[in-house]
Amino acid sequence: MTVLSVNVNKVAVLRNSRGGSEPSVVAAAEAAIRAGAGGITVHPRPDQRHIRPGDVRDLAALVAGRVEYNLEGNPFAPPREGYPGLLALVAEARPQQATLVPDGDGQLTSDHGFDLARDAARLRPLVAELKSLGARVSLFMDAGAPDIERAADVGADRIELYTGPYAEAFAAGDASAALALCAETARRAQAVGLGVNAGHDLSQANLGAFLRGVPGVLEVSIGHALVGEALYAGLDATVKAYLQVIRTAG
Ligand SMILES: CC(=O)[C@@H](O)[C@H](O)COP(=O)(O)O
Ligand SMILES: NCC(=O)COP(=O)(O)O
C-alpha cells in the first residue's frame, strides 16, 4: 500500500509567525505517526521560512525506528548562516530518504522538477554521497520529463512525480490529460527500475483518483492540504481520512 508521509512544513510556518515554539512540529509529527502515517517529510529551505535545522534534528530523534524520515532539499544550494546545506543535514539526521528538489529561494513553493540534461553531471556525485550516508535518493521530476530514465543513470532509487499540474487540472474539472501524463511518466520510470513517489498539492479530494490512475506509487508526501484540512477536522482524523483514501484506492 502507498505510504503516507506527512509533511510538517506548514506547522513550522504557523510557529515561526509568532517567534515562539508553538505549534510544535514534533508534536504534530507525533500525532501524525500515532494516527498511522508511515513517514514524516520536511523541506528545510536555506531561507528557513519554515523548517529549521533544529527541527530536522528534533524530528530525526522522534521518528527513529518508528516511521520513515524523508528530508527534501536542493543539493546545489550552498551553506549559509544558519543553513549547513542538505548533505550536512542528511549526514546528521540520517533519514531513510533524501528527496532532491531544484528549488531556489525566490520560489513561493516547489514548482518544477530537475532538468537532467543540464543537471545530471552535477547530481551524480551528490547522489552517490547521499547513498553512502544510507539514504534512498529520490529526484523531484515533472510529469512528462523527456529524460526521466536518466534519473536511474545518476544513481537515484526513485523519482517523485511533481503533482502540482495534476492537482490544478483536477480543481479545474478535467485532470484526464494530466493524469495520463503522470501514469506514462511513472511507467517509464518503473521500466528502468526506478520507484515512484508523488507529491505537491495532493489533497483528500484529488488523491484517490491519482492513485487509481497511476499504478505502483510507493509514497505520497502531503503537507499543505493536509495541515489545512486538519485545522478544521483535527490532525488525527485528517491523517486517518488520508489513509482511508489510500486503502480505498487499492
Ligand atoms: C517538493 C514539494 O513539493 C514539497 O515537498 C515542498 O516541501 C513544498 O514546499 P513548501 O512547504 O515550502 O511549499
Ligand atoms: N513532496 C511533496 C510534499 O512533501 C508536500 O507537498 P504539499 O502537500 O505541501 O504541496
PDB file of N, CA and C and ligand atoms in Angstrom, residues 5 7 9-10 41 70 72 99 109 140 160 198-202 221-225, ligand 2:
ATOM      1  N   SER A   5       3.427   9.962   3.759  1.00  0.00           N
ATOM      2  CA  SER A   5       4.442  10.711   4.512  1.00  0.00           C
ATOM      3  C   SER A   5       3.910  12.123   4.736  1.00  0.00           C
ATOM      4  N   ASN A   7       4.040  15.882   5.577  1.00  0.00           N
ATOM      5  CA  ASN A   7       4.984  16.990   5.548  1.00  0.00           C
ATOM      6  C   ASN A   7       4.528  18.042   6.553  1.00  0.00           C
ATOM      7  N   ASN A   9       5.972  21.031   7.157  1.00  0.00           N
ATOM      8  CA  ASN A   9       6.450  22.393   6.888  1.00  0.00           C
ATOM      9  C   ASN A   9       5.490  23.468   7.395  1.00  0.00           C
ATOM     10  N   LYS A  10       4.209  23.281   7.136  1.00  0.00           N
ATOM     11  CA  LYS A  10       3.232  24.344   7.408  1.00  0.00           C
ATOM     12  C   LYS A  10       2.953  24.538   8.883  1.00  0.00           C
ATOM     13  N   THR A  41       7.863  13.981   6.459  1.00  0.00           N
ATOM     14  CA  THR A  41       8.670  14.720   5.480  1.00  0.00           C
ATOM     15  C   THR A  41       8.854  16.161   5.934  1.00  0.00           C
ATOM     16  N   ASN A  70      11.859  11.534   5.623  1.00  0.00           N
ATOM     17  CA  ASN A  70      12.165  11.994   4.272  1.00  0.00           C
ATOM     18  C   ASN A  70      12.590  13.455   4.325  1.00  0.00           C
ATOM     19  N   GLU A  72      13.871  16.732   2.332  1.00  0.00           N
ATOM     20  CA  GLU A  72      13.852  17.309   0.995  1.00  0.00           C
ATOM     21  C   GLU A  72      14.762  18.535   0.926  1.00  0.00           C
ATOM     22  N   THR A  99      14.996  13.509  -0.717  1.00  0.00           N
ATOM     23  CA  THR A  99      14.321  13.875  -1.958  1.00  0.00           C
ATOM     24  C   THR A  99      14.901  15.188  -2.462  1.00  0.00           C
ATOM     25  N   THR A 109       6.977  28.222  -3.692  1.00  0.00           N
ATOM     26  CA  THR A 109       6.980  26.808  -3.312  1.00  0.00           C
ATOM     27  C   THR A 109       7.639  26.020  -4.448  1.00  0.00           C
ATOM     28  N   PHE A 140      12.969  14.873  -7.613  1.00  0.00           N
ATOM     29  CA  PHE A 140      11.706  15.553  -7.920  1.00  0.00           C
ATOM     30  C   PHE A 140      11.672  15.831  -9.416  1.00  0.00           C
ATOM     31  N   GLU A 160      10.228  11.429  -7.615  1.00  0.00           N
ATOM     32  CA  GLU A 160       8.977  11.919  -7.045  1.00  0.00           C
ATOM     33  C   GLU A 160       8.284  12.710  -8.131  1.00  0.00           C
ATOM     34  N   ALA A 198       5.225  10.467  -5.145  1.00  0.00           N
ATOM     35  CA  ALA A 198       4.464  11.584  -5.722  1.00  0.00           C
ATOM     36  C   ALA A 198       4.190  12.621  -4.652  1.00  0.00           C
ATOM     37  N   GLY A 199       4.082  13.878  -5.087  1.00  0.00           N
ATOM     38  CA  GLY A 199       3.765  14.915  -4.117  1.00  0.00           C
ATOM     39  C   GLY A 199       3.664  16.298  -4.717  1.00  0.00           C
ATOM     40  N   HIS A 200       2.982  17.123  -4.011  1.00  0.00           N
ATOM     41  CA  HIS A 200       2.726  18.562  -4.195  1.00  0.00           C
ATOM     42  C   HIS A 200       1.271  18.823  -4.556  1.00  0.00           C
ATOM     43  N   ASP A 201       0.599  19.497  -3.621  1.00  0.00           N
ATOM     44  CA  ASP A 201      -0.817  19.860  -3.779  1.00  0.00           C
ATOM     45  C   ASP A 201      -1.755  18.653  -3.858  1.00  0.00           C
ATOM     46  N   LEU A 202      -1.300  17.505  -3.401  1.00  0.00           N
ATOM     47  CA  LEU A 202      -2.249  16.404  -3.271  1.00  0.00           C
ATOM     48  C   LEU A 202      -3.158  16.710  -2.092  1.00  0.00           C
ATOM     49  N   SER A 221       3.841  12.214  -0.377  1.00  0.00           N
ATOM     50  CA  SER A 221       4.178  13.134   0.710  1.00  0.00           C
ATOM     51  C   SER A 221       3.233  14.324   0.571  1.00  0.00           C
ATOM     52  N   ILE A 222       2.526  14.585   1.652  1.00  0.00           N
ATOM     53  CA  ILE A 222       1.431  15.564   1.625  1.00  0.00           C
ATOM     54  C   ILE A 222       1.523  16.467   2.849  1.00  0.00           C
ATOM     55  N   GLY A 223       1.454  17.774   2.610  1.00  0.00           N
ATOM     56  CA  GLY A 223       1.561  18.704   3.730  1.00  0.00           C
ATOM     57  C   GLY A 223       0.573  19.840   3.685  1.00  0.00           C
ATOM     58  N   HIS A 224       0.649  20.658   2.656  1.00  0.00           N
ATOM     59  CA  HIS A 224      -0.155  21.888   2.654  1.00  0.00           C
ATOM     60  C   HIS A 224      -1.643  21.602   2.831  1.00  0.00           C
ATOM     61  N   ALA A 225      -2.201  20.777   1.977  1.00  0.00           N
ATOM     62  CA  ALA A 225      -3.641  20.491   2.088  1.00  0.00           C
ATOM     63  C   ALA A 225      -3.954  19.760   3.393  1.00  0.00           C
TER      64      ALA A 225
HETATM   65  N1  LIG B   2       6.943  16.376  -1.717  1.00  0.00           N
HETATM   66  C1  LIG B   2       5.644  16.965  -1.518  1.00  0.00           C
HETATM   67  C2  LIG B   2       5.476  17.316  -0.075  1.00  0.00           C
HETATM   68  O1  LIG B   2       6.264  16.921   0.762  1.00  0.00           O
HETATM   69  C3  LIG B   2       4.339  18.138   0.347  1.00  0.00           C
HETATM   70  O2  LIG B   2       3.843  18.955  -0.682  1.00  0.00           O
HETATM   71  P1  LIG B   2       2.497  19.756  -0.326  1.00  0.00           P
HETATM   72  O3  LIG B   2       1.452  18.720   0.037  1.00  0.00           O
HETATM   73  O4  LIG B   2       2.798  20.647   0.842  1.00  0.00           O
HETATM   74  O5  LIG B   2       2.147  20.507  -1.587  1.00  0.00           O
END
